[in-house]
PDB file of C-alpha atoms and ligand atoms in Angstrom:
ATOM      1  CA  MET A   1     -25.866  43.580 -21.219  1.00 49.00           C
ATOM      2  CA  ARG A   2     -25.679  43.917 -17.459  1.00 54.00           C
ATOM      3  CA  ASN A   3     -24.628  40.286 -17.212  1.00 59.00           C
ATOM      4  CA  MET A   4     -21.829  40.874 -19.697  1.00 59.00           C
ATOM      5  CA  LEU A   5     -20.593  43.783 -17.628  1.00 58.00           C
ATOM      6  CA  MET A   6     -20.656  41.716 -14.446  1.00 57.00           C
ATOM      7  CA  ARG A   7     -18.846  38.907 -16.203  1.00 60.00           C
ATOM      8  CA  ASN A   8     -16.133  41.250 -17.445  1.00 58.00           C
ATOM      9  CA  LEU A   9     -15.721  42.795 -14.021  1.00 54.00           C
ATOM     10  CA  ILE A  10     -15.359  39.363 -12.436  1.00 55.00           C
ATOM     11  CA  LEU A  11     -12.862  38.320 -15.108  1.00 53.00           C
ATOM     12  CA  ALA A  12     -10.844  41.490 -14.588  1.00 55.00           C
ATOM     13  CA  ALA A  13     -10.764  40.849 -10.830  1.00 53.00           C
ATOM     14  CA  LEU A  14      -9.653  37.258 -11.375  1.00 54.00           C
ATOM     15  CA  ILE A  15      -6.906  38.303 -13.761  1.00 53.00           C
ATOM     16  CA  ALA A  16      -5.739  40.998 -11.346  1.00 52.00           C
ATOM     17  CA  GLY A  17      -5.569  38.390  -8.578  1.00 53.00           C
ATOM     18  CA  LYS A  18      -3.450  36.074 -10.709  1.00 52.00           C
ATOM     19  CA  ALA A  19      -1.249  38.955 -11.786  1.00 47.00           C
ATOM     20  CA  ALA A  20      -0.600  39.816  -8.138  1.00 48.00           C
ATOM     21  CA  ILE A  21       0.688  36.281  -7.647  1.00 51.00           C
ATOM     22  CA  ALA A  22       2.664  36.520 -10.874  1.00 48.00           C
ATOM     23  CA  ASP A  23       4.558  39.658  -9.884  1.00 48.00           C
ATOM     24  CA  GLU A  24       6.560  37.542  -7.526  1.00 62.00           C
ATOM     25  CA  VAL A  25       9.849  36.213  -8.790  1.00 74.00           C
ATOM     26  CA  ALA A  26      11.474  32.943  -7.786  1.00 81.00           C
ATOM     27  CA  ASN A  27      13.467  33.547  -4.608  1.00 83.00           C
ATOM     28  CA  HIS A  28      16.671  31.810  -3.582  1.00 88.00           C
ATOM     29  CA  PRO A  29      16.283  29.618  -0.465  1.00 91.00           C
ATOM     30  CA  GLU A  30      18.978  29.377   2.216  1.00 93.00           C
ATOM     31  CA  VAL A  31      19.201  25.614   2.609  1.00 95.00           C
ATOM     32  CA  ASP A  32      22.264  23.452   3.229  1.00 95.00           C
ATOM     33  CA  PHE A  33      21.923  20.278   1.171  1.00 96.00           C
ATOM     34  CA  SER A  34      25.518  19.080   1.457  1.00 96.00           C
ATOM     35  CA  SER A  35      24.316  15.876   3.177  1.00 96.00           C
ATOM     36  CA  LEU A  36      22.486  14.732   0.021  1.00 97.00           C
ATOM     37  CA  PRO A  37      24.187  12.764  -2.770  1.00 96.00           C
ATOM     38  CA  ARG A  38      25.136  15.153  -5.592  1.00 97.00           C
ATOM     39  CA  LEU A  39      23.145  14.716  -8.808  1.00 96.00           C
ATOM     40  CA  GLY A  40      25.029  16.842 -11.317  1.00 91.00           C
ATOM     41  CA  SER A  41      23.472  19.026 -13.989  1.00 88.00           C
ATOM     42  CA  ASN A  42      21.858  16.369 -16.198  1.00 94.00           C
ATOM     43  CA  TRP A  43      18.247  16.087 -15.158  1.00 95.00           C
ATOM     44  CA  LEU A  44      17.245  12.598 -14.011  1.00 96.00           C
ATOM     45  CA  ALA A  45      13.963  11.085 -15.234  1.00 95.00           C
ATOM     46  CA  THR A  46      12.814  10.047 -11.764  1.00 96.00           C
ATOM     47  CA  ASN A  47      13.260  11.209  -8.184  1.00 97.00           C
ATOM     48  CA  PRO A  48      16.408   9.523  -6.790  1.00 97.00           C
ATOM     49  CA  TYR A  49      15.618  10.564  -3.186  1.00 98.00           C
ATOM     50  CA  ARG A  50      12.066   9.230  -2.815  1.00 95.00           C
ATOM     51  CA  GLY A  51      11.550   8.178   0.827  1.00 93.00           C
ATOM     52  CA  ASN A  52      15.023   9.415   1.914  1.00 96.00           C
ATOM     53  CA  THR A  53      14.478  11.016   5.338  1.00 97.00           C
ATOM     54  CA  ASP A  54      17.306  13.511   4.917  1.00 98.00           C
ATOM     55  CA  ALA A  55      15.917  14.626   1.551  1.00 98.00           C
ATOM     56  CA  ILE A  56      12.498  15.034   3.205  1.00 97.00           C
ATOM     57  CA  ARG A  57      14.066  17.288   5.879  1.00 97.00           C
ATOM     58  CA  VAL A  58      15.936  19.386   3.289  1.00 98.00           C
ATOM     59  CA  GLY A  59      12.799  19.470   1.122  1.00 98.00           C
ATOM     60  CA  GLN A  60      10.674  20.726   4.011  1.00 97.00           C
ATOM     61  CA  LEU A  61      13.066  23.646   4.610  1.00 97.00           C
ATOM     62  CA  THR A  62      13.155  24.464   0.900  1.00 97.00           C
ATOM     63  CA  TYR A  63       9.370  24.139   0.526  1.00 97.00           C
ATOM     64  CA  GLY A  64       8.830  26.514   3.460  1.00 96.00           C
ATOM     65  CA  GLN A  65      11.012  29.185   1.887  1.00 95.00           C
ATOM     66  CA  THR A  66       9.930  28.837  -1.732  1.00 95.00           C
ATOM     67  CA  CYS A  67       6.552  27.126  -2.215  1.00 95.00           C
ATOM     68  CA  ALA A  68       4.539  27.565   0.985  1.00 94.00           C
ATOM     69  CA  ARG A  69       3.370  31.123   0.327  1.00 92.00           C
ATOM     70  CA  CYS A  70       1.348  29.919  -2.666  1.00 93.00           C
ATOM     71  CA  HIS A  71       0.832  26.180  -2.131  1.00 93.00           C
ATOM     72  CA  GLY A  72       0.100  26.266   1.622  1.00 92.00           C
ATOM     73  CA  ALA A  73       2.165  25.861   4.783  1.00 90.00           C
ATOM     74  CA  ASP A  74       3.878  22.467   5.039  1.00 87.00           C
ATOM     75  CA  ALA A  75       1.925  21.198   2.015  1.00 88.00           C
ATOM     76  CA  SER A  76      -0.872  20.443   4.445  1.00 81.00           C
ATOM     77  CA  THR A  77      -3.703  22.641   3.310  1.00 74.00           C
ATOM     78  CA  ASN A  78      -5.810  22.840   0.200  1.00 73.00           C
ATOM     79  CA  ALA A  79      -7.028  26.346   0.994  1.00 74.00           C
ATOM     80  CA  ALA A  80      -4.013  28.026  -0.621  1.00 76.00           C
ATOM     81  CA  PRO A  81      -4.287  30.061  -3.870  1.00 85.00           C
ATOM     82  CA  ALA A  82      -2.268  27.476  -5.821  1.00 90.00           C
ATOM     83  CA  PRO A  83      -3.070  23.733  -6.285  1.00 91.00           C
ATOM     84  CA  ASP A  84      -2.676  21.200  -3.445  1.00 91.00           C
ATOM     85  CA  LEU A  85       0.526  19.438  -4.517  1.00 94.00           C
ATOM     86  CA  ARG A  86      -0.229  16.300  -2.485  1.00 92.00           C
ATOM     87  CA  ARG A  87      -2.808  15.403  -5.130  1.00 92.00           C
ATOM     88  CA  LEU A  88      -0.253  15.218  -7.940  1.00 93.00           C
ATOM     89  CA  ASN A  89       0.460  11.488  -7.688  1.00 92.00           C
ATOM     90  CA  ALA A  90      -2.976  10.508  -6.377  1.00 91.00           C
ATOM     91  CA  PHE A  91      -3.761   8.631  -9.583  1.00 93.00           C
ATOM     92  CA  CYS A  92      -0.478   6.659  -9.532  1.00 95.00           C
ATOM     93  CA  ARG A  93      -1.002   5.714  -5.898  1.00 92.00           C
ATOM     94  CA  ARG A  94      -4.201   3.907  -6.874  1.00 94.00           C
ATOM     95  CA  VAL A  95      -2.551   1.824  -9.618  1.00 96.00           C
ATOM     96  CA  GLU A  96      -1.988  -1.693  -8.292  1.00 96.00           C
ATOM     97  CA  ASP A  97       0.121  -3.298 -11.031  1.00 97.00           C
ATOM     98  CA  ALA A  98       3.776  -2.652 -10.055  1.00 96.00           C
ATOM     99  CA  GLU A  99       5.040  -2.052 -13.582  1.00 97.00           C
ATOM    100  CA  LEU A 100       2.200   0.308 -14.487  1.00 97.00           C
ATOM    101  CA  LYS A 101       2.644   2.102 -11.192  1.00 96.00           C
ATOM    102  CA  ALA A 102       6.357   2.640 -11.903  1.00 95.00           C
ATOM    103  CA  ALA A 103       5.534   4.007 -15.380  1.00 97.00           C
ATOM    104  CA  CYS A 104       2.905   6.276 -13.862  1.00 97.00           C
ATOM    105  CA  MET A 105       5.388   7.605 -11.305  1.00 96.00           C
ATOM    106  CA  ARG A 106       7.942   8.273 -14.064  1.00 96.00           C
ATOM    107  CA  ASP A 107       5.380  10.433 -15.881  1.00 97.00           C
ATOM    108  CA  ASN A 108       4.495  12.095 -12.609  1.00 97.00           C
ATOM    109  CA  ASP A 109       8.156  12.882 -11.846  1.00 98.00           C
ATOM    110  CA  ASP A 110       8.678  14.194 -15.363  1.00 97.00           C
ATOM    111  CA  TYR A 111       5.666  16.502 -15.023  1.00 97.00           C
ATOM    112  CA  PHE A 112       6.779  17.666 -11.578  1.00 98.00           C
ATOM    113  CA  SER A 113      10.369  18.500 -12.505  1.00 97.00           C
ATOM    114  CA  LYS A 114       9.434  20.149 -15.827  1.00 97.00           C
ATOM    115  CA  THR A 115       6.662  22.236 -14.276  1.00 97.00           C
ATOM    116  CA  VAL A 116       8.809  23.374 -11.372  1.00 97.00           C
ATOM    117  CA  ARG A 117      11.812  24.132 -13.569  1.00 97.00           C
ATOM    118  CA  GLN A 118       9.819  26.061 -16.186  1.00 96.00           C
ATOM    119  CA  GLY A 119       7.066  27.540 -14.027  1.00 96.00           C
ATOM    120  CA  LYS A 120       3.573  28.073 -15.426  1.00 94.00           C
ATOM    121  CA  THR A 121       2.808  30.818 -17.880  1.00 92.00           C
ATOM    122  CA  ILE A 122      -0.669  30.744 -19.378  1.00 91.00           C
ATOM    123  CA  VAL A 123      -1.597  33.171 -22.166  1.00 92.00           C
ATOM    124  CA  GLY A 124       1.243  35.435 -21.191  1.00 90.00           C
ATOM    125  CA  VAL A 125       0.363  35.531 -17.487  1.00 91.00           C
ATOM    126  CA  VAL A 126       2.917  34.018 -15.109  1.00 91.00           C
ATOM    127  CA  HIS A 127       0.971  31.851 -12.646  1.00 92.00           C
ATOM    128  CA  MET A 128       4.156  30.427 -11.166  1.00 94.00           C
ATOM    129  CA  PRO A 129       7.718  31.633 -11.708  1.00 94.00           C
ATOM    130  CA  ALA A 130      10.357  29.277 -13.168  1.00 95.00           C
ATOM    131  CA  TRP A 131      12.474  27.686 -10.434  1.00 96.00           C
ATOM    132  CA  GLU A 132      15.323  26.360 -12.537  1.00 93.00           C
ATOM    133  CA  PRO A 133      17.335  29.569 -12.145  1.00 89.00           C
ATOM    134  CA  VAL A 134      17.356  29.332  -8.344  1.00 93.00           C
ATOM    135  CA  LEU A 135      16.772  25.697  -7.314  1.00 96.00           C
ATOM    136  CA  SER A 136      19.289  22.944  -7.954  1.00 95.00           C
ATOM    137  CA  GLN A 137      18.209  19.495  -9.095  1.00 97.00           C
ATOM    138  CA  GLU A 138      18.935  18.271  -5.542  1.00 97.00           C
ATOM    139  CA  LEU A 139      16.510  20.785  -4.014  1.00 98.00           C
ATOM    140  CA  ILE A 140      13.699  20.189  -6.517  1.00 98.00           C
ATOM    141  CA  TRP A 141      13.684  16.415  -5.914  1.00 98.00           C
ATOM    142  CA  ALA A 142      14.018  17.025  -2.163  1.00 98.00           C
ATOM    143  CA  VAL A 143      10.902  19.241  -2.259  1.00 98.00           C
ATOM    144  CA  GLN A 144       8.990  16.505  -4.095  1.00 98.00           C
ATOM    145  CA  SER A 145      10.138  13.937  -1.498  1.00 97.00           C
ATOM    146  CA  PHE A 146       8.818  16.221   1.233  1.00 97.00           C
ATOM    147  CA  ILE A 147       5.453  16.742  -0.503  1.00 96.00           C
ATOM    148  CA  GLU A 148       5.063  12.961  -0.884  1.00 95.00           C
ATOM    149  CA  SER A 149       5.836  12.474   2.810  1.00 94.00           C
ATOM    150  CA  ARG A 150       2.900  14.805   3.571  1.00 92.00           C
ATOM    151  CA  VAL A 151       0.589  12.517   1.604  1.00 86.00           C
ATOM    152  CA  GLU A 152       1.439   9.724   4.037  1.00 62.00           C
ATOM    153  CA  VAL A 153       0.743  12.025   6.994  1.00 59.00           C
ATOM    154  CA  SER A 154      -2.630  13.132   5.605  1.00 56.00           C
ATOM    155  CA  LYS A 155      -3.743   9.509   5.013  1.00 55.00           C
ATOM    156  CA  ARG A 156      -3.228   8.519   8.645  1.00 47.00           C
TER     157      ARG A 156
HETATM  158  C1  HEC B 201       3.944  32.778  -6.696  1.00 96.87           C
HETATM  159  C2  HEC B 201       3.109  31.648  -6.320  1.00 96.87           C
HETATM  160  C3  HEC B 201       3.736  30.279  -6.459  1.00 96.87           C
HETATM  161  C4  HEC B 201       4.888  29.809  -5.890  1.00 96.87           C
HETATM  162  C5  HEC B 201       5.844  30.574  -4.981  1.00 96.87           C
HETATM  163  C6  HEC B 201       4.993  28.429  -6.284  1.00 96.87           C
HETATM  164  N1  HEC B 201       3.938  28.077  -7.090  1.00 96.87           N
HETATM  165 FE1  HEC B 201       3.635  26.256  -7.948  1.00 96.87          FE
HETATM  166  N2  HEC B 201       1.948  26.976  -8.846  1.00 96.87           N
HETATM  167  C7  HEC B 201       1.412  28.225  -8.642  1.00 96.87           C
HETATM  168  C8  HEC B 201       0.151  28.330  -9.367  1.00 96.87           C
HETATM  169  C9  HEC B 201      -0.778  29.549  -9.366  1.00 96.87           C
HETATM  170  C10 HEC B 201      -0.030  27.094 -10.027  1.00 96.87           C
HETATM  171  C11 HEC B 201      -1.179  26.705 -10.951  1.00 96.87           C
HETATM  172  C12 HEC B 201      -0.819  27.160 -12.318  1.00 96.87           C
HETATM  173  C13 HEC B 201      -1.967  26.908 -13.268  1.00 96.87           C
HETATM  174  O1  HEC B 201      -2.815  27.810 -13.370  1.00 96.87           O
HETATM  175  O2  HEC B 201      -1.988  25.825 -13.873  1.00 96.87           O
HETATM  176  C14 HEC B 201       1.128  26.272  -9.673  1.00 96.87           C
HETATM  177  C15 HEC B 201       1.315  24.989 -10.135  1.00 96.87           C
HETATM  178  C16 HEC B 201       2.314  24.129  -9.689  1.00 96.87           C
HETATM  179  C17 HEC B 201       2.473  22.757 -10.110  1.00 96.87           C
HETATM  180  C18 HEC B 201       1.551  22.017 -11.077  1.00 96.87           C
HETATM  181  C19 HEC B 201       0.363  21.535 -10.259  1.00 96.87           C
HETATM  182  C20 HEC B 201      -0.690  20.806 -11.055  1.00 96.87           C
HETATM  183  O3  HEC B 201      -1.658  20.361 -10.407  1.00 96.87           O
HETATM  184  O4  HEC B 201      -0.588  20.676 -12.270  1.00 96.87           O
HETATM  185  C21 HEC B 201       3.550  22.249  -9.447  1.00 96.87           C
HETATM  186  C22 HEC B 201       4.120  20.844  -9.546  1.00 96.87           C
HETATM  187  C23 HEC B 201       4.070  23.315  -8.615  1.00 96.87           C
HETATM  188  N3  HEC B 201       3.298  24.447  -8.796  1.00 96.87           N
HETATM  189  C24 HEC B 201       5.130  23.179  -7.772  1.00 96.87           C
HETATM  190  C25 HEC B 201       5.679  24.227  -7.038  1.00 96.87           C
HETATM  191  C26 HEC B 201       6.852  24.078  -6.191  1.00 96.87           C
HETATM  192  C27 HEC B 201       7.610  22.790  -5.956  1.00 96.87           C
HETATM  193  C28 HEC B 201       7.117  25.319  -5.676  1.00 96.87           C
HETATM  194  C29 HEC B 201       8.274  25.720  -4.788  1.00 96.87           C
HETATM  195  C30 HEC B 201       9.578  25.442  -5.325  1.00 96.87           C
HETATM  196  C31 HEC B 201       6.101  26.229  -6.193  1.00 96.87           C
HETATM  197  N4  HEC B 201       5.243  25.521  -6.998  1.00 96.87           N
HETATM  198  C32 HEC B 201       6.021  27.584  -5.889  1.00 96.87           C
HETATM  199  C33 HEC B 201       1.948  29.239  -7.882  1.00 96.87           C
HETATM  200  C34 HEC B 201       3.141  29.183  -7.203  1.00 96.87           C
END
């Protein structure tokens, strides 16, 4: 009986913690991305900017204003309340066959863009707001390019 009570108290605290995160709405970043090639409104299947240094710069600015408060400053910590985004393509990075690796990255990009655009709502609780209303396609792929550049830094 006591254990049940403790368990419920812990659950309530956990849910309250998540809800505090969830109260936040997606905020509009102030980032000039006019130097990047325009992508239009049809969502691409894969990141067209991967490795582009300008996209990485724009992505870093955008990440700092929109993702850092939950996912950690400069995508360089795994102590943040939300998942370490550098791990997202860890599986694909280990695939050696070029064709399989490309397929893996396509799935990874699809998951990234869909998750970021739609946010994460689990049993009615918003864990992450939807970013589609405030981030353009250019900025979402730029953020991913930045996160991937941090993987390279952390491997050194
Ligand atoms: C208000 C806090 C918050 C902000 C701001 C936020 N996220 Fe999240 N994000 C979360 C949480 C919490 C999760 C984990 C959701 C779950 O429980 O599955 C998550 C999950 C994700 C995932 C899926 C990770 C996985 O391992 O499956 C991606 C991708 C992601 N966020 C990208 C972003 C990007 C890019 C930004 C900035 C544009 C951003 N997030 C801003 C809280 C946030």
